[in-house]
Tab-separated table of C-alpha atoms and ligand atoms in Angstrom:
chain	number	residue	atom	x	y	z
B	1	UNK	CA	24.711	2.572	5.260
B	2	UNK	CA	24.091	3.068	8.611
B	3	UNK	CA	23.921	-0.405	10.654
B	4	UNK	CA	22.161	-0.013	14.566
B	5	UNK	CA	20.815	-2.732	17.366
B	6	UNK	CA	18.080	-3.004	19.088
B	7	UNK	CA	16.427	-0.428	17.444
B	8	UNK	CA	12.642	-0.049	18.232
B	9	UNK	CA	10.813	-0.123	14.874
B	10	UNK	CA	6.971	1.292	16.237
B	11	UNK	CA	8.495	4.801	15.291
B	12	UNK	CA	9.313	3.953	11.712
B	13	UNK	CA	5.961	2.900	11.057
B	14	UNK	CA	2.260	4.568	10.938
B	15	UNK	CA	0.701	2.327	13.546
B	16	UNK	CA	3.681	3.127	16.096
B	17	UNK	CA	3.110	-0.737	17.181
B	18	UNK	CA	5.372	-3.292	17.667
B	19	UNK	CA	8.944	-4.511	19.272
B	20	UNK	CA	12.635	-4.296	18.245
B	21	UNK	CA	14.844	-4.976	15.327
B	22	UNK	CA	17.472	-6.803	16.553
B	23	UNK	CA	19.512	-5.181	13.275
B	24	UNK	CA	18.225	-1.983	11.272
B	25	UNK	CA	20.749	-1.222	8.474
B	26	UNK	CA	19.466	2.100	6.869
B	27	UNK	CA	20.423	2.823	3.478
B	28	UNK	CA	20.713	5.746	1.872
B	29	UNK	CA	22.920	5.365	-0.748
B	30	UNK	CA	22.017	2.931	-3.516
B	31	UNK	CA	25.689	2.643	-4.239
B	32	UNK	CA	26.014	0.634	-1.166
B	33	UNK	CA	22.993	-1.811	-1.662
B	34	UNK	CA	26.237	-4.732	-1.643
B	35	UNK	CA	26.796	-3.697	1.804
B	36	UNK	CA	23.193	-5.077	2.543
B	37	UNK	CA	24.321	-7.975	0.685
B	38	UNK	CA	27.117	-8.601	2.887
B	39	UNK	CA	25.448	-8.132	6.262
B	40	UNK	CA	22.795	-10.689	5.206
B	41	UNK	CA	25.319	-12.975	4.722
B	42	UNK	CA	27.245	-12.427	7.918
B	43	UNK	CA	23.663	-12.825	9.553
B	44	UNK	CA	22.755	-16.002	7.620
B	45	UNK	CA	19.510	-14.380	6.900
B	46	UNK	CA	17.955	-11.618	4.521
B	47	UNK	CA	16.690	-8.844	5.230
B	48	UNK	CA	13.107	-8.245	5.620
B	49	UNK	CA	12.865	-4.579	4.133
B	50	UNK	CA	10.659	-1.587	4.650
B	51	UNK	CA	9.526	1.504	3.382
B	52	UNK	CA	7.880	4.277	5.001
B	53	UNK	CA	6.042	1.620	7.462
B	54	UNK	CA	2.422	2.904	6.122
B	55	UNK	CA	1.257	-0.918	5.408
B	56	UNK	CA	3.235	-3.021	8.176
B	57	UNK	CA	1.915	-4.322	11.480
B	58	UNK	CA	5.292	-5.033	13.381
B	59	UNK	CA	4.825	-7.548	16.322
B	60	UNK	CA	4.861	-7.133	19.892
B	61	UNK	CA	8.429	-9.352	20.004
B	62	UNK	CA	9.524	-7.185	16.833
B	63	UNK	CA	12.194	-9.556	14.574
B	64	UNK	CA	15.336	-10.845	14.704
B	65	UNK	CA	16.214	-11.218	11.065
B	66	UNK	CA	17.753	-8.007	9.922
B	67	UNK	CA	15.510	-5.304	8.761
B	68	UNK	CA	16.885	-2.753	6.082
B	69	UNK	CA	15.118	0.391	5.199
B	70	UNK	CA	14.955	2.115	1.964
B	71	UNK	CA	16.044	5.314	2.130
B	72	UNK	CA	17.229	5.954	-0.787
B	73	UNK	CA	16.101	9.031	-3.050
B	74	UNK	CA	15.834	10.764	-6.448
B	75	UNK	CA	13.485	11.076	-9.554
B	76	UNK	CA	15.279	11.054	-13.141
B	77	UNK	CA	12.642	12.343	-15.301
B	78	UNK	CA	13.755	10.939	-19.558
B	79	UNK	CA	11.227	12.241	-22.265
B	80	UNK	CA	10.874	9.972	-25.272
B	81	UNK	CA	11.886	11.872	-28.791
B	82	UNK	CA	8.345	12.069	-30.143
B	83	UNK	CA	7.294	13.551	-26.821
B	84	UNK	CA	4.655	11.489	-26.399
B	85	UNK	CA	5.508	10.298	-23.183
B	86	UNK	CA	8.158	10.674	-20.120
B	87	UNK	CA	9.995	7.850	-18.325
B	88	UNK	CA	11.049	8.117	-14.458
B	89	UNK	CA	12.882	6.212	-12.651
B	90	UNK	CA	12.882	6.279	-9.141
B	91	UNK	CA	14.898	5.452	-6.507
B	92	UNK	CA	12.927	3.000	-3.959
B	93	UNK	CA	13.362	5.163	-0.722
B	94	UNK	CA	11.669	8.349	-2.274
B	95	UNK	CA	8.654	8.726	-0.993
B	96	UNK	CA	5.246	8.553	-3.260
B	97	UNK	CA	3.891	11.621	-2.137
B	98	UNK	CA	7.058	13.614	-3.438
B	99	UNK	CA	6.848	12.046	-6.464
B	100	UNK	CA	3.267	12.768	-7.274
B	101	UNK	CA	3.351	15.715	-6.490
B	102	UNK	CA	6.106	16.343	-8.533
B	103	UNK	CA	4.646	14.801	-11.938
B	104	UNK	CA	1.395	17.115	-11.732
B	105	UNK	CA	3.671	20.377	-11.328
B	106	UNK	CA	5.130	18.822	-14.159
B	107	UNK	CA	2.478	18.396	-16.406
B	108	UNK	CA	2.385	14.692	-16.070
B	109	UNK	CA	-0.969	12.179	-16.285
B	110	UNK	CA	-1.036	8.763	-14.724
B	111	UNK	CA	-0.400	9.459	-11.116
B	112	UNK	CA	-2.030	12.050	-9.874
B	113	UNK	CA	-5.229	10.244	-7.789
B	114	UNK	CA	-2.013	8.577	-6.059
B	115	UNK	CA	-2.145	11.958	-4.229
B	116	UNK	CA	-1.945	11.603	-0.125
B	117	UNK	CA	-0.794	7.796	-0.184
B	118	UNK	CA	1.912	8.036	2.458
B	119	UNK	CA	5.161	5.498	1.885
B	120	UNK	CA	7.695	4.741	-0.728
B	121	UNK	CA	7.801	4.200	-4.299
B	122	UNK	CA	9.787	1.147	-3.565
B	123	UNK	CA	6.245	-0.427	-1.798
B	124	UNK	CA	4.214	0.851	-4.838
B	125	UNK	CA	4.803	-2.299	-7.002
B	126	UNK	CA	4.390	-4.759	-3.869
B	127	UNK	CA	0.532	-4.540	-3.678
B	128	UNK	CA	0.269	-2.269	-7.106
B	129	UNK	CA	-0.702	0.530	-4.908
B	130	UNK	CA	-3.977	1.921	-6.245
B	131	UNK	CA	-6.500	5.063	-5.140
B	132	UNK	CA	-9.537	7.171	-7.272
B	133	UNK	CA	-8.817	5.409	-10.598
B	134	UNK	CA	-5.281	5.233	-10.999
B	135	UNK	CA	-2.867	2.256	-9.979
B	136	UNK	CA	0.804	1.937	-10.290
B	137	UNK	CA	-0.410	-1.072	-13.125
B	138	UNK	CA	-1.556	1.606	-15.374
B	139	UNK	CA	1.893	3.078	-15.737
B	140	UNK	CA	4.441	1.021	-14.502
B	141	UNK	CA	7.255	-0.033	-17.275
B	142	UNK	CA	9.828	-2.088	-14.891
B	143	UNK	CA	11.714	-2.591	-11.915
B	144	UNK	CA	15.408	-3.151	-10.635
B	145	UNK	CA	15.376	-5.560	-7.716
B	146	UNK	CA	17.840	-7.779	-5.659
B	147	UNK	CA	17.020	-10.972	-6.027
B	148	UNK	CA	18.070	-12.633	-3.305
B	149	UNK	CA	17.359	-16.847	-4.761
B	150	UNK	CA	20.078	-15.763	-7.390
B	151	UNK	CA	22.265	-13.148	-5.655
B	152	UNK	CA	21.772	-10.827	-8.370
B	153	UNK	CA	20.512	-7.648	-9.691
B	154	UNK	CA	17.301	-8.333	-12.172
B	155	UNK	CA	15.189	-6.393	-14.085
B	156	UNK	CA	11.556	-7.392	-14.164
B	157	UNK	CA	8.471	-5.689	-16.229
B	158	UNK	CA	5.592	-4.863	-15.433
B	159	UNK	CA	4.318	-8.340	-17.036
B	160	UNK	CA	7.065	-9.751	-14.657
B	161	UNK	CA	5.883	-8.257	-11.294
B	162	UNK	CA	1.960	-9.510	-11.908
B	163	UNK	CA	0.434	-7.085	-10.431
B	164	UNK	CA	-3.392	-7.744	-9.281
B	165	UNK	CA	-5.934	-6.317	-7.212
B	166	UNK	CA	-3.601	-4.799	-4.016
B	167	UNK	CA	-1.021	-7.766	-5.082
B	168	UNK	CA	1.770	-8.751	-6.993
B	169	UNK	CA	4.623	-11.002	-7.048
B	170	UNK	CA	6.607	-9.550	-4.511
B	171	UNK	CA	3.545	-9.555	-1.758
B	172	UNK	CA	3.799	-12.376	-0.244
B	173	UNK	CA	7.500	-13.183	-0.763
B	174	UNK	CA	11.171	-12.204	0.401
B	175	UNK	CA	12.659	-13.132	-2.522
B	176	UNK	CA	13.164	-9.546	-3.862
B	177	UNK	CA	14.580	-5.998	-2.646
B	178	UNK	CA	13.316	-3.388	-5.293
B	179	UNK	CA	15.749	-0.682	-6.096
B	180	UNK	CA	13.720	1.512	-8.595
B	181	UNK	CA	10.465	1.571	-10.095
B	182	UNK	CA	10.781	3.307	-13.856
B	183	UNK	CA	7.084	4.647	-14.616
B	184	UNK	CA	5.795	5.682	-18.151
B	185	UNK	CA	3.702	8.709	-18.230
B	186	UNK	CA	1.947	11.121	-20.708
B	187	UNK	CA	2.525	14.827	-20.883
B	188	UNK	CA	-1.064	16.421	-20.478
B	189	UNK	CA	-2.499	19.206	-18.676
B	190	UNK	CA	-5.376	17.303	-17.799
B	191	UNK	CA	-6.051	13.929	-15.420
B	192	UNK	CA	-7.689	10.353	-16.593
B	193	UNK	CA	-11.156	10.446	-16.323
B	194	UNK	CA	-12.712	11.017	-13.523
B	195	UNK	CA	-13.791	7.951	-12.683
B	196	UNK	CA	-14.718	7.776	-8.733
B	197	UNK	CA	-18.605	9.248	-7.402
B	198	UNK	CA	-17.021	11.326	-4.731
B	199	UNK	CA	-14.324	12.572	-6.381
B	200	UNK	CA	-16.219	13.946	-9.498
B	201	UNK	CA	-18.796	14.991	-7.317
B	202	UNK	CA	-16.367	17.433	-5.568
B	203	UNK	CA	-14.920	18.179	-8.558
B	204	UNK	CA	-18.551	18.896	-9.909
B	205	UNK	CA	-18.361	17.052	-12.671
B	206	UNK	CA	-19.959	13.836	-14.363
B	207	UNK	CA	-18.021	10.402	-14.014
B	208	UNK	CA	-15.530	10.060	-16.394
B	209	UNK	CA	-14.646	13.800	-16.926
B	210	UNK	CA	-10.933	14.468	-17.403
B	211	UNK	CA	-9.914	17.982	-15.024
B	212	UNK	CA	-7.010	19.999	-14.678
B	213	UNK	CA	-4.568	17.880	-13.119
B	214	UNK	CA	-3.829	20.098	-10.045
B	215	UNK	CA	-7.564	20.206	-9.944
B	216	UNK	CA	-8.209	16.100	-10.084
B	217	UNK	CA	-5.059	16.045	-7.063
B	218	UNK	CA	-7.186	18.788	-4.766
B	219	UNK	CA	-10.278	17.218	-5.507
B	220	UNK	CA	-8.849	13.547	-4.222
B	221	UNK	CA	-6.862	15.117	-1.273
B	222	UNK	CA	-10.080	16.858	0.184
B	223	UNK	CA	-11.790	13.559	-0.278
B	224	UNK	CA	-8.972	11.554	1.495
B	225	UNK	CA	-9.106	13.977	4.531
B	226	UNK	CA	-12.438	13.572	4.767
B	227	UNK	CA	-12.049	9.963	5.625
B	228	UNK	CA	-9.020	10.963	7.645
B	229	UNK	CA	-7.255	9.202	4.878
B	230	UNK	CA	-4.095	11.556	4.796
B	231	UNK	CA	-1.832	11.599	7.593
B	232	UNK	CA	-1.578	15.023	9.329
B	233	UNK	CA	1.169	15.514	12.129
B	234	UNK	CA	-1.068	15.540	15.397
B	235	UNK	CA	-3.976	14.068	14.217
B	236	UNK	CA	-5.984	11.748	16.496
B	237	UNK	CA	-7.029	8.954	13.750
B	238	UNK	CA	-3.412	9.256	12.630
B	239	UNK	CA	-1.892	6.004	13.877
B	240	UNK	CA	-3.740	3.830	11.043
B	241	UNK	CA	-2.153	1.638	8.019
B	242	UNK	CA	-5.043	3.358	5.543
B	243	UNK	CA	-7.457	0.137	5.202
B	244	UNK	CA	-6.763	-2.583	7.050
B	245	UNK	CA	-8.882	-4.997	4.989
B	246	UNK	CA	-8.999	-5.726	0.953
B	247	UNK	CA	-12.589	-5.283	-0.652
B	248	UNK	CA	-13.037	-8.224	-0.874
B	249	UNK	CA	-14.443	-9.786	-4.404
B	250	UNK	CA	-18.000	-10.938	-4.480
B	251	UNK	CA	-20.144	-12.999	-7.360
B	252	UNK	CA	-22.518	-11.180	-9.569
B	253	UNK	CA	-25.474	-12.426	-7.583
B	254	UNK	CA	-23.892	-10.557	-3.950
B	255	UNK	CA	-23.328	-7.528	-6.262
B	256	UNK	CA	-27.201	-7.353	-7.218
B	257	UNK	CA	-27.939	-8.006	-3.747
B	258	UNK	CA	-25.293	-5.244	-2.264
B	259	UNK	CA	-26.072	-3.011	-4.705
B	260	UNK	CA	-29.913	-3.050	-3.829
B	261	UNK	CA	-28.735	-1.570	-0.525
B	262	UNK	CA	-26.489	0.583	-2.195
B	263	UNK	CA	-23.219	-0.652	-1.199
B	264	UNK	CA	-20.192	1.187	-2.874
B	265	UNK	CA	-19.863	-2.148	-5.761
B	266	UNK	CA	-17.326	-1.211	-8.155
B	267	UNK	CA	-16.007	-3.343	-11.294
B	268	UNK	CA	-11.920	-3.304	-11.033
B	269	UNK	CA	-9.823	-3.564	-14.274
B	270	UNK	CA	-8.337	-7.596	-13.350
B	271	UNK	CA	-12.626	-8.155	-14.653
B	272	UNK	CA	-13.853	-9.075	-10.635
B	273	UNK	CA	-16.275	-7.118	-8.618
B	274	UNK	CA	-15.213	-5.668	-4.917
B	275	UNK	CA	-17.730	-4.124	-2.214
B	276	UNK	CA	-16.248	-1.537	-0.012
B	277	UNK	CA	-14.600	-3.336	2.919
B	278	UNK	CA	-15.586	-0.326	5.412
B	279	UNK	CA	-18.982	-0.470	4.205
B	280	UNK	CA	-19.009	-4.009	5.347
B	281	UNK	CA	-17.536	-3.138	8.735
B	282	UNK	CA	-20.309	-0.322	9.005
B	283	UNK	CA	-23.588	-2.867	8.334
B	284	UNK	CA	-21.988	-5.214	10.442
B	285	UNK	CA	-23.015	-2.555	13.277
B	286	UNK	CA	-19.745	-0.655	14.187
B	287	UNK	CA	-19.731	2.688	15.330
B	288	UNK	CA	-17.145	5.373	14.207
B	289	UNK	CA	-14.905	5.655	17.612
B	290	UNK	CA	-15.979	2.439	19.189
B	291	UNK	CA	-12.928	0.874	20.994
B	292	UNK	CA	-12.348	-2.591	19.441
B	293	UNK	CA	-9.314	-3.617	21.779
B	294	UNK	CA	-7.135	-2.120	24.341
B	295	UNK	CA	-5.646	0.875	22.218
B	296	UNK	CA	-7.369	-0.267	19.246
B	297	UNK	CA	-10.743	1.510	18.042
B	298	UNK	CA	-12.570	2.681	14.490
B	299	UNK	CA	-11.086	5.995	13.384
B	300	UNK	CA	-13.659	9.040	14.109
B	301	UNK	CA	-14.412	9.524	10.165
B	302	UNK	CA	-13.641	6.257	8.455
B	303	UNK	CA	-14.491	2.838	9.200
B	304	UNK	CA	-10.886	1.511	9.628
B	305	UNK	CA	-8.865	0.900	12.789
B	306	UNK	CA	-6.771	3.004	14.289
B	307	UNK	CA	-4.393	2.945	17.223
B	308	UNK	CA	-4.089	5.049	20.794
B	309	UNK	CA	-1.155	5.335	23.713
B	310	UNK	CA	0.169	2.051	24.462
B	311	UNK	CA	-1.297	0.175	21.544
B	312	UNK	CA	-0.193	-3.649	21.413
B	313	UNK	CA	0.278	-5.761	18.311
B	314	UNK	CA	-1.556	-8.749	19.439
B	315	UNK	CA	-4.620	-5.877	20.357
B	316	UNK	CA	-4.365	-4.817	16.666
B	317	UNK	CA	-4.404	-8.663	15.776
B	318	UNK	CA	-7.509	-9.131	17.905
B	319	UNK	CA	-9.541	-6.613	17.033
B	320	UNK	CA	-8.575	-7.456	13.207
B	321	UNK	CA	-9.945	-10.629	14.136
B	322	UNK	CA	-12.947	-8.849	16.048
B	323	UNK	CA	-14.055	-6.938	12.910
B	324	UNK	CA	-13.485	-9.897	10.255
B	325	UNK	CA	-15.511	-12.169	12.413
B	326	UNK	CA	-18.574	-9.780	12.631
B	327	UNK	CA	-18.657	-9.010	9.087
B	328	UNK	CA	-18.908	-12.603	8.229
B	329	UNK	CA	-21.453	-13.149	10.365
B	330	UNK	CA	-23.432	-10.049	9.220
B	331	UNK	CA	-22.799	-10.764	5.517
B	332	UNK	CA	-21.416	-14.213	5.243
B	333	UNK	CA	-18.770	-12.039	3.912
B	334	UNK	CA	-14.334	-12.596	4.605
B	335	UNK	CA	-12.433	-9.755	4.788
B	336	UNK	CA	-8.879	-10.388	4.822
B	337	UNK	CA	-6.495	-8.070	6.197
B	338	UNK	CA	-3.691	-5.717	3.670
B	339	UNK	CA	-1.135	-4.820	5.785
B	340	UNK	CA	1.931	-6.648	6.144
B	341	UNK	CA	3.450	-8.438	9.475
B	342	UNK	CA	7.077	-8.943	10.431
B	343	UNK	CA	8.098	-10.732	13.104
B	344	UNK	CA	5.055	-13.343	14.464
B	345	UNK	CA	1.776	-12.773	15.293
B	346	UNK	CA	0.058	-15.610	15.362
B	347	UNK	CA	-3.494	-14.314	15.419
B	348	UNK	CA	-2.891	-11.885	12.754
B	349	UNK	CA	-0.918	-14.184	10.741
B	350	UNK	CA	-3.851	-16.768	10.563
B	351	UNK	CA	-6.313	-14.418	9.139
B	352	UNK	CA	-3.620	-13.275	6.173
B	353	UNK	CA	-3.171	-16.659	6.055
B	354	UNK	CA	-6.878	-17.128	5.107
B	355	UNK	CA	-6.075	-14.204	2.273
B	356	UNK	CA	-3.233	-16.528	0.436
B	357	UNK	CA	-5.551	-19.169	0.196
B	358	UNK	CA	-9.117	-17.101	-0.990
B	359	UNK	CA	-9.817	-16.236	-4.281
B	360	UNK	CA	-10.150	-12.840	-2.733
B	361	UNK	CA	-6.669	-11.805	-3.684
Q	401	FAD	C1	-3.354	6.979	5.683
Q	401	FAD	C2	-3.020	5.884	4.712
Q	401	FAD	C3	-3.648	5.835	3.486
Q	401	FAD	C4	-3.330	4.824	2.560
Q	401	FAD	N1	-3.968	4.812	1.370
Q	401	FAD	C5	-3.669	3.844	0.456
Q	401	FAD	C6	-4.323	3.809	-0.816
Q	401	FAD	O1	-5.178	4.640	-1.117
Q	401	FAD	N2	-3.979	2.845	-1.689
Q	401	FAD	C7	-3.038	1.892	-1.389
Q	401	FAD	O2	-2.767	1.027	-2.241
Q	401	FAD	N3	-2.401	1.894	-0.187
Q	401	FAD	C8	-2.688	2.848	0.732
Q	401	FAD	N4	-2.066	2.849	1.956
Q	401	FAD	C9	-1.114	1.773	2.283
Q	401	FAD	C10	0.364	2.186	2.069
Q	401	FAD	O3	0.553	3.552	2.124
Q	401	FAD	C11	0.894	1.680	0.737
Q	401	FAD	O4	0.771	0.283	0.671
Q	401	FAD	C12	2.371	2.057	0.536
Q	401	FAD	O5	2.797	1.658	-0.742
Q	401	FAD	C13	3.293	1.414	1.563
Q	401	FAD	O6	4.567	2.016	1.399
Q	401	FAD	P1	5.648	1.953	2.539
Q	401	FAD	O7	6.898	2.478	1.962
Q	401	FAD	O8	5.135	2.599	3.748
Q	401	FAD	O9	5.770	0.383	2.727
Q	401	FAD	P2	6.002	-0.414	4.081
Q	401	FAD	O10	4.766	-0.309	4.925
Q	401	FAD	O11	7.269	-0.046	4.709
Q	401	FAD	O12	6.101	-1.895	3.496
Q	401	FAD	C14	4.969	-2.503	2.904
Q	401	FAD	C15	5.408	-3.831	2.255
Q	401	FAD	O13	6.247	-3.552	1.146
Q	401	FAD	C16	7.522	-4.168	1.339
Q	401	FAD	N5	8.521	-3.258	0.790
Q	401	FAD	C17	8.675	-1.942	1.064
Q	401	FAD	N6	9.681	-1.434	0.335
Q	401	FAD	C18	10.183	-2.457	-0.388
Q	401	FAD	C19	11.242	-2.583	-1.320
Q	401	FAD	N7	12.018	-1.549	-1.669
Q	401	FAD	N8	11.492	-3.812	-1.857
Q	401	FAD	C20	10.737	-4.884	-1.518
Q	401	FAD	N9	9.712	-4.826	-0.662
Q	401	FAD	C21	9.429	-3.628	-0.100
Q	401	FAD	C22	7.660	-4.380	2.827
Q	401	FAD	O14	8.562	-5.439	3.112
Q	401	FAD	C23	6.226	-4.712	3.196
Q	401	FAD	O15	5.958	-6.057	2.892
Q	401	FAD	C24	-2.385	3.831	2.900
Q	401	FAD	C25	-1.745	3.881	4.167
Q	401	FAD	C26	-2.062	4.902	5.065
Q	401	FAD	C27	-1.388	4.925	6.396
């Protein structure tokens, strides 16, 4: 484990935002996860962790409790004796996108619209990471996580982590470290239906139409560049956290009315109704490009915010707060923001605040 000070954390994250960690321990081994243990007590704190840094808005002042970062790595892939399905367990440091990629060369269903999600499998459980159809819900068995109430190792199932809509136990909490993620999936040369209009359309096929599986990962990947929704070294829209706000849930009257104008409405498997949060943004009267805040402005193909140069937390925060504010005023409509904070920002940490307390989570 490698232990440094002052170490600016903007470069460990998408957004390239924020200050300092006054401690970054970096693991790598798994073997050495007590070593964490032990600087957390030495520090009287623990540690806040993080993954790739895809869904965290680090503030301006960055943190003084100790950060650790997963950096741990490897896939064990275990198929069950009828051969109906395959197990794998995962180390929390290896990154999603490896992983994916490496069930569908496999031959393996239940992952592979999780194409192009940047971060680490270790995140996946914390807000049931989800894309085209597929969430880690539909195939997640059970995790091995620190718990740091009890100062032990646990194992907790699926059942265990609750996992929602973008949410689970572990969202809003530092009680647990996860140390692997074990997945169940199903040997099959073809995906789950196809069950997302712009993904079957560039498939051209009708909704609900299993594909190839290399086929249904192409098919979402073009889509997510489209949107500027995969990050590409160089890119200008690349400094984003994917969507900043939840869709946020709305009754079955709003989704009559939404769908009249033919907002993207879709029916999610916890039984509640979500609108597209960047459709919001867009009837609210934002323009792709539009500067929202010093550094801070919509991405050029996606209606999500993105950051420039000398981009500030509290300017993320603001123009968070900008956006939010406009779409409830357009559509009597709260969006709540996704990402993750650590360290304080006020201003951002009121309107997450607002997301504990709505039903929209
Ligand atoms: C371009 C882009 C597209 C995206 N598309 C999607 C999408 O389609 N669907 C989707 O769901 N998300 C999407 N995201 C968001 C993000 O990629 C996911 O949430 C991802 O799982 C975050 O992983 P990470 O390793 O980067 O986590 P981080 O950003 O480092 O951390 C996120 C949260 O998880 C916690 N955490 C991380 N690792 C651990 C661990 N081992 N134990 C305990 N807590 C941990 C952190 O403390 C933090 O609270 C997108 C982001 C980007 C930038």
């Amino acid at each position: 484990m490698y232990v440094r000070t002052r170490v600016p954390l903007a470069p460990l994250t998408t957004l390239g935002i924020g200050g300092n960690a006054e401690i970054l321990a970096e693991l790598t081994d798994p073997a050495e996860f007590p070593e964490v243990v032990a600087l957390a007590d030495r520090e009287g704190a623990r540690p806040l962790v993080l993954g790739g840094g895809s869904n965290i808005l680090v503030a301006d002042a960055g943190c003084s409790a100790p950060v650790v970062r997963m950096a741990t790595e490897g896939a064990e892939f275990e198929h069950s004796r009828d051969g109906e399905t395959v197990t794998v367990t995962v180390q929390a440091g290896h990154t999603l996108q490896d992983l994916v990629e490496r069930t569908v060369a496999n031959g393996l269903t239940g992952m592979e619209t999780l194409i192009g999600i940047p971060g680490t499998v270790g995140a996946t459980p914390v807000q049931n990471v989800g894309a085209y159809g597929q969430e880690v819900a539909d195939t997640l068995v059970h995790v091995t996580a620190w718990d740091w109430d009890t100062g032990r190792e646990v194992v907790l199932s699926a059942d265990d982590c609750r996992l929602g809509h973008r949410t689970s136990i572990f969202k809003h909490s530092t009680r647990w470290t996860l140390l692997t993620v074990t997945f169940r999936l199903r040997p099959s040369k073809l995906s789950t239906p196809i069950t997302y209009g712009m993904v079957a359309k560039a498939l051209d096929v009708p909704k609900g139409t299993p594909v190839p599986l290399a086929d249904a990962a192409a098919a979402v990947l073009a889509v997510r560049r489209s949107k500027g929704m995969v990050l590409a070294p160089g890119g200008t829209d690349n400094r984003n956290v994917g969507s900043v706000f939840l869709s946020p849930v709305v009754d079955r009257r709003q989704a009559e009315t939404l769908r009249a104008e033919q907002a993207p409405v879709n029916d999610f498997p916890d039984g509640l109704t979500r609108v597209s949060a960047s459709w919001l943004i867009k009837t609210a009267g934002f323009a792709l490009g539009q500067t929202i805040a010093p550094g801070i402005r919509m991405s050029g193909k996606h209606f999500t915010l993105v950051a420039d140069g000398q981009a500030t937390a509290s300017a993320f925060a603001a123009a968070a707060r900008t956006v939010a504010d406009a779409v409830q005023q357009a559509t009597g409509i709260q969006l709540t923001p996704e990402p993750d904070l650590i360290g304080d920002e006020p201003t951002y940490l009121r309107l997450k605040q607002k997301a504990l307390t709505s039903t929209y989570l």
